[in-house]
Amino acid sequence: GDADLNVDALKAAQSVAALSGAPVLNNPSAVLATGRSDNARRLARLAGVIAPETVTLSREVLSSPDAATTLARHGLKFPLLLRTPGFHTGRHFVRVDRAGALQEAVAGLPGAELTAIQYLDSRGPDGKVRKYRVMMIDGALYPLHVAISSQWKIHYFTAEMAERAEHRAEDAEFLENMPAVLGPRAMAALEQIQGALGLDYAGIDFGLSPDGGVLLFEANATMVVNPPEPDERWAYRRPAVERIFGAVRRMLLGKATSHG
């Protein structure tokens, strides 16, 4: 599902799908179009979507003395994010605040190529960073969580959720009434993103801009839906996760039935 890591495998899957009469979920051609740079270019054209300038360059280019000038030509300025393609959950992913720190950051990351991403500030009025995740399943949108943290690199399992009841309350409100929390501009943007992706199963991580638009972090077929841990603090999350699991089951059965 990772278009930046598995181009050859996805092209092979295209051939298999073309030769098979079996129903296909997440057409490989649609998955191939979800690389970070490709997504940033095409989704930035949608109303209400702010997508970061994104470019993948060789280690040699990013290690050179004029690397900052090269990045500027691609529309990137500091602070920016630097990551090794193909890794997730924050691995090999750093923020570079100034040009003078670029070479050290490059040296600390593996890989022959690195992806540079313009930093999008998703802090709210309280100074906290919020990252929403919405799943896109069979044409419908399902809220999964909002992670709230004091740090820019934010994942639900490292965010300030377990220890902050007010953050969990905000998460619960999002799960119960996503349209009211996000507002009409963001909801319309999410629907457009789902249509542009053309995937049966996908997810999007995003923040909210001051005008209620979507700050795009990531949108692809690799999003995981983990069941909540058996702790009563997470009881409020279980219905939302079950709705997502139910949607996936109905999609799979529907595909199988229509094919039969």
mmCIF file of C-alpha atoms in Angstrom:
data_model
loop_
_atom_site.group_PDB
_atom_site.id
_atom_site.type_symbol
_atom_site.label_atom_id
_atom_site.label_comp_id
_atom_site.label_asym_id
_atom_site.label_seq_id
_atom_site.Cartn_x
_atom_site.Cartn_y
_atom_site.Cartn_z
ATOM 1 C CA GLY A 1 0.000 0.000 0.000
ATOM 2 C CA ASP A 2 2.968 2.383 0.304
ATOM 3 C CA ALA A 3 3.358 3.980 -3.117
ATOM 4 C CA ASP A 4 6.736 5.488 -2.236
ATOM 5 C CA LEU A 5 8.192 2.118 -1.267
ATOM 6 C CA ASN A 6 6.501 -0.480 -3.478
ATOM 7 C CA VAL A 7 6.289 0.901 -7.018
ATOM 8 C CA ASP A 8 7.434 -2.343 -8.662
ATOM 9 C CA ALA A 9 5.044 -4.473 -6.603
ATOM 10 C CA LEU A 10 2.124 -2.174 -7.399
ATOM 11 C CA LYS A 11 2.905 -2.282 -11.121
ATOM 12 C CA ALA A 12 2.950 -6.073 -10.911
ATOM 13 C CA ALA A 13 -0.373 -5.953 -9.075
ATOM 14 C CA GLN A 14 -1.773 -3.834 -11.916
ATOM 15 C CA SER A 15 -0.959 -6.652 -14.337
ATOM 16 C CA VAL A 16 -2.504 -9.278 -12.079
ATOM 17 C CA ALA A 17 -5.692 -7.221 -11.664
ATOM 18 C CA ALA A 18 -5.952 -6.670 -15.411
ATOM 19 C CA LEU A 19 -5.710 -10.408 -16.088
ATOM 20 C CA SER A 20 -8.100 -11.442 -13.323
ATOM 21 C CA GLY A 21 -11.858 -11.404 -13.294
ATOM 22 C CA ALA A 22 -11.930 -11.241 -9.504
ATOM 23 C CA PRO A 23 -13.288 -8.133 -7.752
ATOM 24 C CA VAL A 24 -10.569 -5.639 -6.830
ATOM 25 C CA LEU A 25 -10.468 -3.466 -3.729
ATOM 26 C CA ASN A 26 -8.087 -0.515 -3.901
ATOM 27 C CA ASN A 27 -7.156 -0.666 -7.554
ATOM 28 C CA PRO A 28 -3.325 -0.743 -7.773
ATOM 29 C CA SER A 29 -3.402 2.183 -10.223
ATOM 30 C CA ALA A 30 -5.152 4.327 -7.608
ATOM 31 C CA VAL A 31 -2.705 3.223 -4.907
ATOM 32 C CA LEU A 32 0.251 4.107 -7.163
ATOM 33 C CA ALA A 33 -0.952 7.711 -7.263
ATOM 34 C CA THR A 34 -0.768 8.145 -3.465
ATOM 35 C CA GLY A 35 2.952 8.868 -3.068
ATOM 36 C CA ARG A 36 3.579 11.872 -0.853
ATOM 37 C CA SER A 37 4.780 14.149 -3.647
ATOM 38 C CA ASP A 38 2.014 13.065 -6.026
ATOM 39 C CA ASN A 39 -0.635 13.580 -3.357
ATOM 40 C CA ALA A 40 0.675 17.017 -2.446
ATOM 41 C CA ARG A 41 0.486 18.164 -6.073
ATOM 42 C CA ARG A 42 -2.955 16.863 -6.978
ATOM 43 C CA LEU A 43 -4.751 17.382 -3.679
ATOM 44 C CA ALA A 44 -3.508 20.972 -3.342
ATOM 45 C CA ARG A 45 -5.808 21.826 -6.261
ATOM 46 C CA LEU A 46 -8.905 20.990 -4.222
ATOM 47 C CA ALA A 47 -10.916 23.720 -2.512
ATOM 48 C CA GLY A 48 -10.291 23.877 1.215
ATOM 49 C CA VAL A 49 -7.104 21.780 1.084
ATOM 50 C CA ILE A 50 -3.675 23.096 2.039
ATOM 51 C CA ALA A 51 -1.049 20.575 0.956
ATOM 52 C CA PRO A 52 2.656 21.003 1.755
ATOM 53 C CA GLU A 53 5.281 21.440 -0.919
ATOM 54 C CA THR A 54 6.911 18.013 -1.084
ATOM 55 C CA VAL A 55 9.938 16.792 -3.010
ATOM 56 C CA THR A 56 12.138 13.691 -2.887
ATOM 57 C CA LEU A 57 15.824 14.328 -3.561
ATOM 58 C CA SER A 58 19.016 12.314 -3.432
ATOM 59 C CA ARG A 59 21.187 12.288 -0.342
ATOM 60 C CA GLU A 60 23.987 13.851 -2.377
ATOM 61 C CA VAL A 61 21.845 16.843 -3.356
ATOM 62 C CA LEU A 62 20.630 17.383 0.201
ATOM 63 C CA SER A 63 24.171 17.061 1.589
ATOM 64 C CA SER A 64 25.639 19.647 -0.777
ATOM 65 C CA PRO A 65 26.510 23.200 0.340
ATOM 66 C CA ASP A 66 23.757 24.680 -1.843
ATOM 67 C CA ALA A 67 21.036 22.295 -0.636
ATOM 68 C CA ALA A 68 18.995 25.115 0.920
ATOM 69 C CA THR A 69 18.991 26.944 -2.416
ATOM 70 C CA THR A 70 17.831 23.769 -4.169
ATOM 71 C CA LEU A 71 15.013 23.342 -1.675
ATOM 72 C CA ALA A 72 13.981 26.970 -2.142
ATOM 73 C CA ARG A 73 13.724 26.377 -5.885
ATOM 74 C CA HIS A 74 11.218 23.641 -5.083
ATOM 75 C CA GLY A 75 9.207 26.071 -2.967
ATOM 76 C CA LEU A 76 10.377 24.854 0.447
ATOM 77 C CA LYS A 77 11.502 27.098 3.271
ATOM 78 C CA PHE A 78 12.504 26.470 6.877
ATOM 79 C CA PRO A 79 11.226 24.987 9.081
ATOM 80 C CA LEU A 80 10.705 21.846 7.031
ATOM 81 C CA LEU A 81 10.359 18.132 7.653
ATOM 82 C CA LEU A 82 12.758 15.498 6.385
ATOM 83 C CA ARG A 83 12.006 11.795 6.238
ATOM 84 C CA THR A 84 13.254 8.562 4.742
ATOM 85 C CA PRO A 85 10.572 7.173 2.372
ATOM 86 C CA GLY A 86 8.834 3.968 3.402
ATOM 87 C CA PHE A 87 8.951 4.396 7.178
ATOM 88 C CA HIS A 88 5.989 5.165 9.402
ATOM 89 C CA THR A 89 5.068 5.860 13.062
ATOM 90 C CA GLY A 90 7.632 8.652 13.211
ATOM 91 C CA ARG A 91 10.710 6.587 12.386
ATOM 92 C CA HIS A 92 13.470 8.417 10.493
ATOM 93 C CA PHE A 93 11.437 11.612 10.460
ATOM 94 C CA VAL A 94 12.859 14.929 11.719
ATOM 95 C CA ARG A 95 12.100 18.630 11.714
ATOM 96 C CA VAL A 96 14.808 20.971 10.442
ATOM 97 C CA ASP A 97 14.337 24.527 11.694
ATOM 98 C CA ARG A 98 17.172 26.280 9.838
ATOM 99 C CA ALA A 99 19.474 25.806 6.887
ATOM 100 C CA GLY A 100 22.487 25.396 9.147
ATOM 101 C CA ALA A 101 21.007 22.239 10.668
ATOM 102 C CA LEU A 102 20.241 20.563 7.345
ATOM 103 C CA GLN A 103 23.463 18.607 6.788
ATOM 104 C CA GLU A 104 23.411 17.138 10.292
ATOM 105 C CA ALA A 105 19.791 16.090 9.815
ATOM 106 C CA VAL A 106 20.563 14.423 6.471
ATOM 107 C CA ALA A 107 23.511 12.565 7.987
ATOM 108 C CA GLY A 108 21.275 11.122 10.692
ATOM 109 C CA LEU A 109 18.755 9.574 8.281
ATOM 110 C CA PRO A 110 19.161 6.349 6.271
ATOM 111 C CA GLY A 111 18.410 5.927 2.589
ATOM 112 C CA ALA A 112 19.714 7.036 -0.789
ATOM 113 C CA GLU A 113 16.796 9.451 -1.150
ATOM 114 C CA LEU A 114 15.006 11.665 1.357
ATOM 115 C CA THR A 115 11.663 13.451 1.185
ATOM 116 C CA ALA A 116 11.494 17.109 2.179
ATOM 117 C CA ILE A 117 8.071 18.381 3.253
ATOM 118 C CA GLN A 118 7.031 21.928 4.074
ATOM 119 C CA TYR A 119 6.074 22.153 7.738
ATOM 120 C CA LEU A 120 2.384 22.932 8.304
ATOM 121 C CA ASP A 121 1.603 24.477 11.680
ATOM 122 C CA SER A 122 -1.544 22.851 13.061
ATOM 123 C CA ARG A 123 -1.420 24.350 16.554
ATOM 124 C CA GLY A 124 -4.698 25.577 17.965
ATOM 125 C CA PRO A 125 -5.295 28.703 20.091
ATOM 126 C CA ASP A 126 -4.130 26.710 23.140
ATOM 127 C CA GLY A 127 -0.761 26.009 21.492
ATOM 128 C CA LYS A 128 -1.463 22.274 21.172
ATOM 129 C CA VAL A 129 -0.982 20.332 17.941
ATOM 130 C CA ARG A 130 -3.967 18.348 16.697
ATOM 131 C CA LYS A 131 -3.880 15.534 14.178
ATOM 132 C CA TYR A 132 -7.199 14.139 13.030
ATOM 133 C CA ARG A 133 -7.555 10.758 11.364
ATOM 134 C CA VAL A 134 -10.575 9.942 9.226
ATOM 135 C CA MET A 135 -11.048 6.638 7.454
ATOM 136 C CA MET A 136 -12.529 6.514 3.958
ATOM 137 C CA ILE A 137 -14.378 3.262 3.365
ATOM 138 C CA ASP A 138 -16.579 2.417 0.407
ATOM 139 C CA GLY A 139 -17.466 6.048 -0.267
ATOM 140 C CA ALA A 140 -18.163 7.110 3.334
ATOM 141 C CA LEU A 141 -16.152 8.982 5.985
ATOM 142 C CA TYR A 142 -15.547 7.558 9.471
ATOM 143 C CA PRO A 143 -13.789 9.440 12.307
ATOM 144 C CA LEU A 144 -11.080 7.410 14.064
ATOM 145 C CA HIS A 145 -9.395 9.870 16.447
ATOM 146 C CA VAL A 146 -7.938 13.258 17.120
ATOM 147 C CA ALA A 147 -4.512 13.128 18.743
ATOM 148 C CA ILE A 148 -3.504 16.165 20.817
ATOM 149 C CA SER A 149 0.064 16.935 21.832
ATOM 150 C CA SER A 150 2.524 19.668 22.707
ATOM 151 C CA GLN A 151 4.975 18.209 20.157
ATOM 152 C CA TRP A 152 4.941 18.595 16.358
ATOM 153 C CA LYS A 153 5.554 14.873 15.735
ATOM 154 C CA ILE A 154 2.262 13.440 16.799
ATOM 155 C CA HIS A 155 0.816 9.940 16.838
ATOM 156 C CA TYR A 156 -2.087 8.751 18.927
ATOM 157 C CA PHE A 157 0.046 6.356 20.972
ATOM 158 C CA THR A 158 2.555 9.098 21.883
ATOM 159 C CA ALA A 159 0.100 12.006 22.189
ATOM 160 C CA GLU A 160 -1.106 13.506 25.477
ATOM 161 C CA MET A 161 -4.289 11.461 25.602
ATOM 162 C CA ALA A 162 -4.003 8.837 28.348
ATOM 163 C CA GLU A 163 -3.061 11.387 31.003
ATOM 164 C CA ARG A 164 -5.375 14.236 29.925
ATOM 165 C CA ALA A 165 -9.100 13.745 30.452
ATOM 166 C CA GLU A 166 -9.912 16.988 28.604
ATOM 167 C CA HIS A 167 -8.089 15.699 25.533
ATOM 168 C CA ARG A 168 -10.070 12.474 25.634
ATOM 169 C CA ALA A 169 -13.260 14.499 25.958
ATOM 170 C CA GLU A 170 -12.324 16.429 22.808
ATOM 171 C CA ASP A 171 -11.582 13.141 21.056
ATOM 172 C CA ALA A 172 -14.968 11.772 22.131
ATOM 173 C CA GLU A 173 -16.732 14.847 20.779
ATOM 174 C CA PHE A 174 -15.000 14.402 17.424
ATOM 175 C CA LEU A 175 -16.045 10.749 17.254
ATOM 176 C CA GLU A 176 -19.650 11.568 18.144
ATOM 177 C CA ASN A 177 -20.143 14.591 15.913
ATOM 178 C CA MET A 178 -17.418 14.909 13.295
ATOM 179 C CA PRO A 179 -19.268 17.421 11.037
ATOM 180 C CA ALA A 180 -19.841 19.870 13.888
ATOM 181 C CA VAL A 181 -16.246 19.613 15.134
ATOM 182 C CA LEU A 182 -14.606 19.975 11.727
ATOM 183 C CA GLY A 183 -17.071 22.367 10.118
ATOM 184 C CA PRO A 184 -18.496 22.452 6.582
ATOM 185 C CA ARG A 185 -15.312 23.612 4.825
ATOM 186 C CA ALA A 186 -13.212 20.729 6.149
ATOM 187 C CA MET A 187 -15.985 18.179 5.581
ATOM 188 C CA ALA A 188 -16.369 19.279 1.953
ATOM 189 C CA ALA A 189 -12.586 19.065 1.514
ATOM 190 C CA LEU A 190 -12.500 15.527 2.929
ATOM 191 C CA GLU A 191 -15.231 14.435 0.509
ATOM 192 C CA GLN A 192 -13.240 15.875 -2.382
ATOM 193 C CA ILE A 193 -10.072 14.129 -1.208
ATOM 194 C CA GLN A 194 -11.922 10.817 -1.001
ATOM 195 C CA GLY A 195 -13.156 11.274 -4.563
ATOM 196 C CA ALA A 196 -9.693 12.207 -5.833
ATOM 197 C CA LEU A 197 -8.040 9.194 -4.169
ATOM 198 C CA GLY A 198 -10.502 6.768 -5.750
ATOM 199 C CA LEU A 199 -9.740 4.128 -3.124
ATOM 200 C CA ASP A 200 -12.188 1.707 -1.525
ATOM 201 C CA TYR A 201 -10.189 1.795 1.730
ATOM 202 C CA ALA A 202 -7.975 4.702 2.753
ATOM 203 C CA GLY A 203 -7.278 7.100 5.559
ATOM 204 C CA ILE A 204 -6.227 10.702 5.936
ATOM 205 C CA ASP A 205 -4.236 12.423 8.659
ATOM 206 C CA PHE A 206 -4.745 16.168 8.791
ATOM 207 C CA GLY A 207 -4.952 19.315 10.856
ATOM 208 C CA LEU A 208 -7.281 22.282 10.613
ATOM 209 C CA SER A 209 -6.256 25.638 9.211
ATOM 210 C CA PRO A 210 -7.458 28.868 10.878
ATOM 211 C CA ASP A 211 -10.116 29.258 8.164
ATOM 212 C CA GLY A 212 -11.467 25.747 8.731
ATOM 213 C CA GLY A 213 -9.702 24.055 5.838
ATOM 214 C CA VAL A 214 -7.733 20.816 5.813
ATOM 215 C CA LEU A 215 -3.980 20.858 6.438
ATOM 216 C CA LEU A 216 -2.957 17.693 4.611
ATOM 217 C CA PHE A 217 -0.407 15.502 6.370
ATOM 218 C CA GLU A 218 -0.925 12.127 4.716
ATOM 219 C CA ALA A 219 -3.600 10.275 2.711
ATOM 220 C CA ASN A 220 -3.163 6.707 1.494
ATOM 221 C CA ALA A 221 -4.166 3.052 1.706
ATOM 222 C CA THR A 222 -1.830 2.179 4.585
ATOM 223 C CA MET A 223 -3.802 3.636 7.497
ATOM 224 C CA VAL A 224 -4.200 1.221 10.407
ATOM 225 C CA VAL A 225 -7.220 0.989 12.696
ATOM 226 C CA ASN A 226 -6.071 -0.399 16.039
ATOM 227 C CA PRO A 227 -8.690 -1.527 18.564
ATOM 228 C CA PRO A 228 -8.528 0.446 21.836
ATOM 229 C CA GLU A 229 -6.701 -1.131 24.746
ATOM 230 C CA PRO A 230 -8.895 -2.805 27.414
ATOM 231 C CA ASP A 231 -8.778 0.219 29.702
ATOM 232 C CA GLU A 232 -11.993 2.013 30.639
ATOM 233 C CA ARG A 233 -10.417 5.317 29.661
ATOM 234 C CA TRP A 234 -10.789 4.188 26.038
ATOM 235 C CA ALA A 235 -14.335 2.816 26.269
ATOM 236 C CA TYR A 236 -15.669 5.860 24.403
ATOM 237 C CA ARG A 237 -13.541 4.934 21.357
ATOM 238 C CA ARG A 238 -14.868 1.402 20.895
ATOM 239 C CA PRO A 239 -18.147 2.273 19.098
ATOM 240 C CA ALA A 240 -16.286 4.345 16.495
ATOM 241 C CA VAL A 241 -13.793 1.555 15.845
ATOM 242 C CA GLU A 242 -16.590 -1.001 15.594
ATOM 243 C CA ARG A 243 -18.365 1.182 13.046
ATOM 244 C CA ILE A 244 -15.212 1.149 10.924
ATOM 245 C CA PHE A 245 -14.795 -2.617 11.241
ATOM 246 C CA GLY A 246 -18.452 -3.065 10.326
ATOM 247 C CA ALA A 247 -18.056 -0.857 7.259
ATOM 248 C CA VAL A 248 -15.098 -2.926 6.080
ATOM 249 C CA ARG A 249 -17.020 -6.173 6.585
ATOM 250 C CA ARG A 250 -19.998 -4.846 4.619
ATOM 251 C CA MET A 251 -17.691 -3.676 1.817
ATOM 252 C CA LEU A 252 -15.989 -7.061 1.555
ATOM 253 C CA LEU A 253 -19.283 -8.976 1.590
ATOM 254 C CA GLY A 254 -20.813 -6.577 -0.901
ATOM 255 C CA LYS A 255 -17.949 -7.001 -3.327
ATOM 256 C CA ALA A 256 -18.060 -10.780 -3.008
ATOM 257 C CA THR A 257 -21.843 -10.908 -3.441
ATOM 258 C CA SER A 258 -21.922 -8.607 -6.442
ATOM 259 C CA HIS A 259 -19.211 -10.648 -8.122
ATOM 260 C CA GLY A 260 -20.968 -13.923 -7.467
#
